[in-house]
Tab-separated table of C-alpha atoms in Angstrom:
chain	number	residue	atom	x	y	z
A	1	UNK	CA	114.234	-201.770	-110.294
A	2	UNK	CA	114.079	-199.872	-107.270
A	3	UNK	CA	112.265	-196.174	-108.477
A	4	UNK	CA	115.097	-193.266	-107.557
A	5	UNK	CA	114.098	-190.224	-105.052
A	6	UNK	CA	114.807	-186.716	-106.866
A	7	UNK	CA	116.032	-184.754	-103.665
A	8	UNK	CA	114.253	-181.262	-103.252
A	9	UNK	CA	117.081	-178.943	-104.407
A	10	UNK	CA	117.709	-181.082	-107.867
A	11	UNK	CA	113.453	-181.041	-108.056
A	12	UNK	CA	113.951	-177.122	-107.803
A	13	UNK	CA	116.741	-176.830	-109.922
A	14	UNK	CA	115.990	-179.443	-112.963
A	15	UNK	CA	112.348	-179.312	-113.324
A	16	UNK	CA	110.275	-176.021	-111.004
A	17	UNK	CA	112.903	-173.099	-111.738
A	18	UNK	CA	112.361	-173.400	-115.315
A	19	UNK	CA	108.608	-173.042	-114.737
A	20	UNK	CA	108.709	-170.797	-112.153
A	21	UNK	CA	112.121	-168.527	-113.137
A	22	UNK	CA	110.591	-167.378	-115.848
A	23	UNK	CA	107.297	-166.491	-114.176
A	24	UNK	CA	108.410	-164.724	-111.817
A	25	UNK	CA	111.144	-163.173	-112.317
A	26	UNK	CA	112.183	-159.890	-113.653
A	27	UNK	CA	113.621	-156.208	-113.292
A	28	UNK	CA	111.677	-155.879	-110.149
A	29	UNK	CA	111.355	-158.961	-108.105
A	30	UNK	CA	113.924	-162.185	-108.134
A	31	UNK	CA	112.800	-166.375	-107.572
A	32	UNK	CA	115.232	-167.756	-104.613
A	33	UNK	CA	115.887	-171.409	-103.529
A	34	UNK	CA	115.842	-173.985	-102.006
A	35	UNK	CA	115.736	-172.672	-98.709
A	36	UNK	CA	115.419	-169.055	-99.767
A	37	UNK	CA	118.103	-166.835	-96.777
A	38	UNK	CA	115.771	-164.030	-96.302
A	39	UNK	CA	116.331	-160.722	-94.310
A	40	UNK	CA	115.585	-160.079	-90.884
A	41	UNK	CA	112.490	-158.442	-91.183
A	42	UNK	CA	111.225	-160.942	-93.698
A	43	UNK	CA	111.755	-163.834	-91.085
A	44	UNK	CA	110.266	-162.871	-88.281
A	45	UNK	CA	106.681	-162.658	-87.701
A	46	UNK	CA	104.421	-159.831	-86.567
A	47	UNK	CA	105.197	-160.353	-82.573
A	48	UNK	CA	108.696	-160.088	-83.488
A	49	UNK	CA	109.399	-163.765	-82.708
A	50	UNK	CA	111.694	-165.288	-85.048
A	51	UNK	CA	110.208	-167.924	-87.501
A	52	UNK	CA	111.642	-171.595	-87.123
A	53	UNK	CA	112.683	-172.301	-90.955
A	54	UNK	CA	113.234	-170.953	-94.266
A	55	UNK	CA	110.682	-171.422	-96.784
A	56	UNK	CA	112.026	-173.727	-99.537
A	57	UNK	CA	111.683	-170.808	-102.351
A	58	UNK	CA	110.186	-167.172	-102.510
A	59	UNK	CA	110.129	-164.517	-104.544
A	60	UNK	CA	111.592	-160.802	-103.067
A	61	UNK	CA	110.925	-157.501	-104.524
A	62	UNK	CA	114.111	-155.849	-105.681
A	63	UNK	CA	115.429	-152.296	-104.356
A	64	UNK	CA	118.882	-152.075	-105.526
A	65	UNK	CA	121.347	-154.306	-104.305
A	66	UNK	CA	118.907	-155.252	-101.068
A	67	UNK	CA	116.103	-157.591	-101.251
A	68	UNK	CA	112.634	-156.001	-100.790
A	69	UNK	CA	109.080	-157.429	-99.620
A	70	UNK	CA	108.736	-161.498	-100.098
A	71	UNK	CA	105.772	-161.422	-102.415
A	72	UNK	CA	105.331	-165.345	-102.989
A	73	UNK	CA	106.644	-167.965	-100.704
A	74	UNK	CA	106.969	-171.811	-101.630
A	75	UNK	CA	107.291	-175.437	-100.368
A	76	UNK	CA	108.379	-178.102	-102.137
A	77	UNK	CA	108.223	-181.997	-101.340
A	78	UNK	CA	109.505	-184.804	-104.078
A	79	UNK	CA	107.267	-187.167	-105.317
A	80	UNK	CA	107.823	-190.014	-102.868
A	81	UNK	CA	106.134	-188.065	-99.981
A	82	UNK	CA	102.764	-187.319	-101.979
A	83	UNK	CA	101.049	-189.928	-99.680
A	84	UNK	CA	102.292	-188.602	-96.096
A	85	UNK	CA	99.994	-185.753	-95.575
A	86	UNK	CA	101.389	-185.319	-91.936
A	87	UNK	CA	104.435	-183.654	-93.735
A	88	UNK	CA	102.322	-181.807	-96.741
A	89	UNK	CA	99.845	-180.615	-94.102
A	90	UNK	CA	102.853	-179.283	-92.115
A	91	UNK	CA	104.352	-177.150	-94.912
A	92	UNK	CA	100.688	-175.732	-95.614
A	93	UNK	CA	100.800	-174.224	-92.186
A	94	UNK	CA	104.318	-172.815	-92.700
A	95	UNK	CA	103.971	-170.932	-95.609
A	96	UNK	CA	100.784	-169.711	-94.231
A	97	UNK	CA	102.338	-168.538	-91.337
A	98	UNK	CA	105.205	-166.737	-93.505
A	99	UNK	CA	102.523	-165.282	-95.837
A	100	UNK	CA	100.460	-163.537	-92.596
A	101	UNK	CA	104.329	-162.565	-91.647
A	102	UNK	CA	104.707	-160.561	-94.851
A	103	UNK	CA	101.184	-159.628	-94.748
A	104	UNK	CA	101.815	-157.937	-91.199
A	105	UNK	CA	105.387	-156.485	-91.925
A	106	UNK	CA	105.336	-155.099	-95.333
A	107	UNK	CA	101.706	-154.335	-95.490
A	108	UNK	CA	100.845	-156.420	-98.200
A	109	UNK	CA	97.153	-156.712	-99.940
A	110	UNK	CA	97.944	-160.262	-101.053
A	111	UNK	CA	101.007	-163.083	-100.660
A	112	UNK	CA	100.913	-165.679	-103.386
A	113	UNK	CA	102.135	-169.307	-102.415
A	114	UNK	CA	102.419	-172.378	-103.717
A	115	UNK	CA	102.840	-176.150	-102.859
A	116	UNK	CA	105.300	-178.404	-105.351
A	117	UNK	CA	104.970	-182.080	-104.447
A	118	UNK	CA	107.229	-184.172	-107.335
A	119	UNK	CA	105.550	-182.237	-110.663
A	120	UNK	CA	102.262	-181.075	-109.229
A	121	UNK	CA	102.436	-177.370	-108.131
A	122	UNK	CA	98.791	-175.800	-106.223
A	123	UNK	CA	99.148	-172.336	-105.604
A	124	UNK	CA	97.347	-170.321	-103.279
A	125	UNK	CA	96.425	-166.542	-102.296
A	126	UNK	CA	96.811	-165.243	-98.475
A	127	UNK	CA	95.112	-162.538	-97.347
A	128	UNK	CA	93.689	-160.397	-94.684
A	129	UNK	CA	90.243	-159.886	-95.113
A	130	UNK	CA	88.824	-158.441	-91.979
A	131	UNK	CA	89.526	-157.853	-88.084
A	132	UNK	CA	91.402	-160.771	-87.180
A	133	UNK	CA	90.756	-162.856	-90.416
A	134	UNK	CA	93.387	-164.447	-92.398
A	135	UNK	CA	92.045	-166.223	-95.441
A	136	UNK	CA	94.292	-168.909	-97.757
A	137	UNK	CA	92.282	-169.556	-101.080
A	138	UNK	CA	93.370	-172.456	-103.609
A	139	UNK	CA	93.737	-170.704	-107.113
A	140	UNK	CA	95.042	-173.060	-109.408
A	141	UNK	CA	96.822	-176.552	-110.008
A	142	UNK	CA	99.545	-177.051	-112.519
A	143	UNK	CA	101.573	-180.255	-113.456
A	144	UNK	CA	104.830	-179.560	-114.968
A	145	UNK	CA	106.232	-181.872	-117.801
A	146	UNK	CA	108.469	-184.845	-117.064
A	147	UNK	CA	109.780	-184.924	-120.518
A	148	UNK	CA	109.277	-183.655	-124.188
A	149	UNK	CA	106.894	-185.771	-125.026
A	150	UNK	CA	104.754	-184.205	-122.170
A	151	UNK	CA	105.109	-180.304	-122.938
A	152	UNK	CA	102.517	-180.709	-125.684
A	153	UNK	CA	99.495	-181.014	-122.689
A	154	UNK	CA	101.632	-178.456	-120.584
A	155	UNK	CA	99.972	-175.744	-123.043
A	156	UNK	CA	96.595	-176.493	-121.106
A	157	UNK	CA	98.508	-174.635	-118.005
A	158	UNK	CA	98.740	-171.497	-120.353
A	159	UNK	CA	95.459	-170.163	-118.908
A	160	UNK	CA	95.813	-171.197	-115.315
A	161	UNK	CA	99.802	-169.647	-114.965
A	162	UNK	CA	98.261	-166.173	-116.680
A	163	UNK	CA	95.793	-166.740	-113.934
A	164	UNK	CA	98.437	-166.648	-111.071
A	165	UNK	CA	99.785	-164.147	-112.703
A	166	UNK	CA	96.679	-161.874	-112.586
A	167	UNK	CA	97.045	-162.670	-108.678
A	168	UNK	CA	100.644	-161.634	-108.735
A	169	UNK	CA	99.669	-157.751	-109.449
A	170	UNK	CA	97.770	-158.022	-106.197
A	171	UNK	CA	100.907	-158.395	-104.507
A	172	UNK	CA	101.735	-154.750	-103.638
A	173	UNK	CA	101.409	-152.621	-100.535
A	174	UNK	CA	97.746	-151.785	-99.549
A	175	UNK	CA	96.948	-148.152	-100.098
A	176	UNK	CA	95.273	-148.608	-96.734
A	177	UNK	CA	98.330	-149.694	-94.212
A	178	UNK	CA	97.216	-148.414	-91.305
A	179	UNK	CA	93.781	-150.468	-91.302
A	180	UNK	CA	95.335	-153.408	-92.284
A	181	UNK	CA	97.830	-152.838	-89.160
A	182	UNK	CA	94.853	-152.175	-86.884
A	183	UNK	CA	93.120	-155.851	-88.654
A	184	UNK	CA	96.104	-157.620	-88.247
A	185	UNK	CA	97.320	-159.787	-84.804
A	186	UNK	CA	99.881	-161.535	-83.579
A	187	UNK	CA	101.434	-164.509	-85.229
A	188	UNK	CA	101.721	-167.389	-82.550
A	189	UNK	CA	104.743	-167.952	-80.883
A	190	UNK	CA	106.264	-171.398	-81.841
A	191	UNK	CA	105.463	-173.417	-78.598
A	192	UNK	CA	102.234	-172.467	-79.145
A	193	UNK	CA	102.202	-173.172	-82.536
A	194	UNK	CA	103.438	-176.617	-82.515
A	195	UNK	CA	100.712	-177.440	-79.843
A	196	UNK	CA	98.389	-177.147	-82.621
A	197	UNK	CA	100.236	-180.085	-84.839
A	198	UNK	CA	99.747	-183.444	-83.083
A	199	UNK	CA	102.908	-185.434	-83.377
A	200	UNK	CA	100.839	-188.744	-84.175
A	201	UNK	CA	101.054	-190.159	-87.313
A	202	UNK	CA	97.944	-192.302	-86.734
A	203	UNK	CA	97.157	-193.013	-90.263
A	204	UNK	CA	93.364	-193.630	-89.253
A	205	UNK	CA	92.183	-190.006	-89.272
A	206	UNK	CA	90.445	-188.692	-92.133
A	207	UNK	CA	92.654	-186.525	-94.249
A	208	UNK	CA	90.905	-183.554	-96.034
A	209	UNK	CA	93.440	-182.744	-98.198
A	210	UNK	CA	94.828	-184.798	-101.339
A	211	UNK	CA	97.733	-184.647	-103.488
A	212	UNK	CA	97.511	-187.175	-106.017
């Protein structure tokens, strides 16, 4: 029988949001998706050029009724596309590039993201660590249960989601804006930003990342 292909938005809504939801959300800060609408200033990056897509999730800091800084931004990719690292490589670069964007705009010591492909979740921390000098770190790697029989080894995640959390307190405005403003530059405009991605899908190059 022919396996079935959980599109992204049912993989957000039956299976990550009621990981993530929960982690993420409260009083102060709200988990959007799929394709998280944010404001102007959240979608544009630090040369003011618009960005080309909406991440698929993200989590905004409430003020009010208006949506705040984006402190985490997400991708997500079913199951079925684990092997095509042309695609997962692509989405690492995009949330990187929103992450400096929220980085540059809002002033932020850290942006958490993370990468959902099918069950498997890696989440990462982006920030600016000197003149010029973005830096993406992998923090941890969670696999979220498929059913009830599989919530029993989900408690082994315990540690590495109070981990992320840890991270998550880092996500607040540096008490030094004005150095982090004179570290920052410019986010690359998109023609010169898809230069950098080379169309070809020639499966012969060594890949250095792995999702399985």
């Amino acid at each position: 029988m022919k396996a079935i292909k959980t599109p992204e938005p049912d993989l957000c809504a039956s299976f990550l949001n009621v990981i993530l939801a929960p982690l993420f959300t409260n009083k102060n800060q709200r988990l959007q998706g799929p394709n998280a609408k944010l404001d102007v200033g959240q979608s544009k990056s630090s040369d003011g050029h618009a960005t080309t897509s909406r991440p698929d999730t993200a989590v905004v800091e409430l003020q009010g009724v208006h949506a705040g800084a984006t402190k985490v931004f997400g991708e997500v990719k079913a199951a079925h596309i684990t092997n095509d690292t042309y695609l997962l490589s692509e989405d690492l670069l995009r949330f990187g590039v929103f992450a400096k964007g929220a980085i540059d705009n809002d002033q932020l010591s850290t942006v958490l993201t993370f990468q959902a492909v099918g069950l498997k979740i890696t989440f990462f921390a982006v920030t600016l660590i000197g003149d010029g000098m973005y830096a993406m770190v992998e923090l941890e790697k969670i696999t979220i249960p498929n059913c009830i029989n599989d919530v029993s080894s989900f408690l082994g995640c315990v540690q590495p989601l109070m981990n992320i959390l840890s991270v998550m307190k880092s996500c607040i405005p540096s008490p030094f804006p004005n150095e982090l403003k004179d570290m920052g530059r410019p986010t690359l405009s998109t023609p010169e930003f898809r230069s950098l991605i080379n169309k070809s899908r020639d499966r012969k190059r060594i890949s250095y990342i792995n999702y399985t």
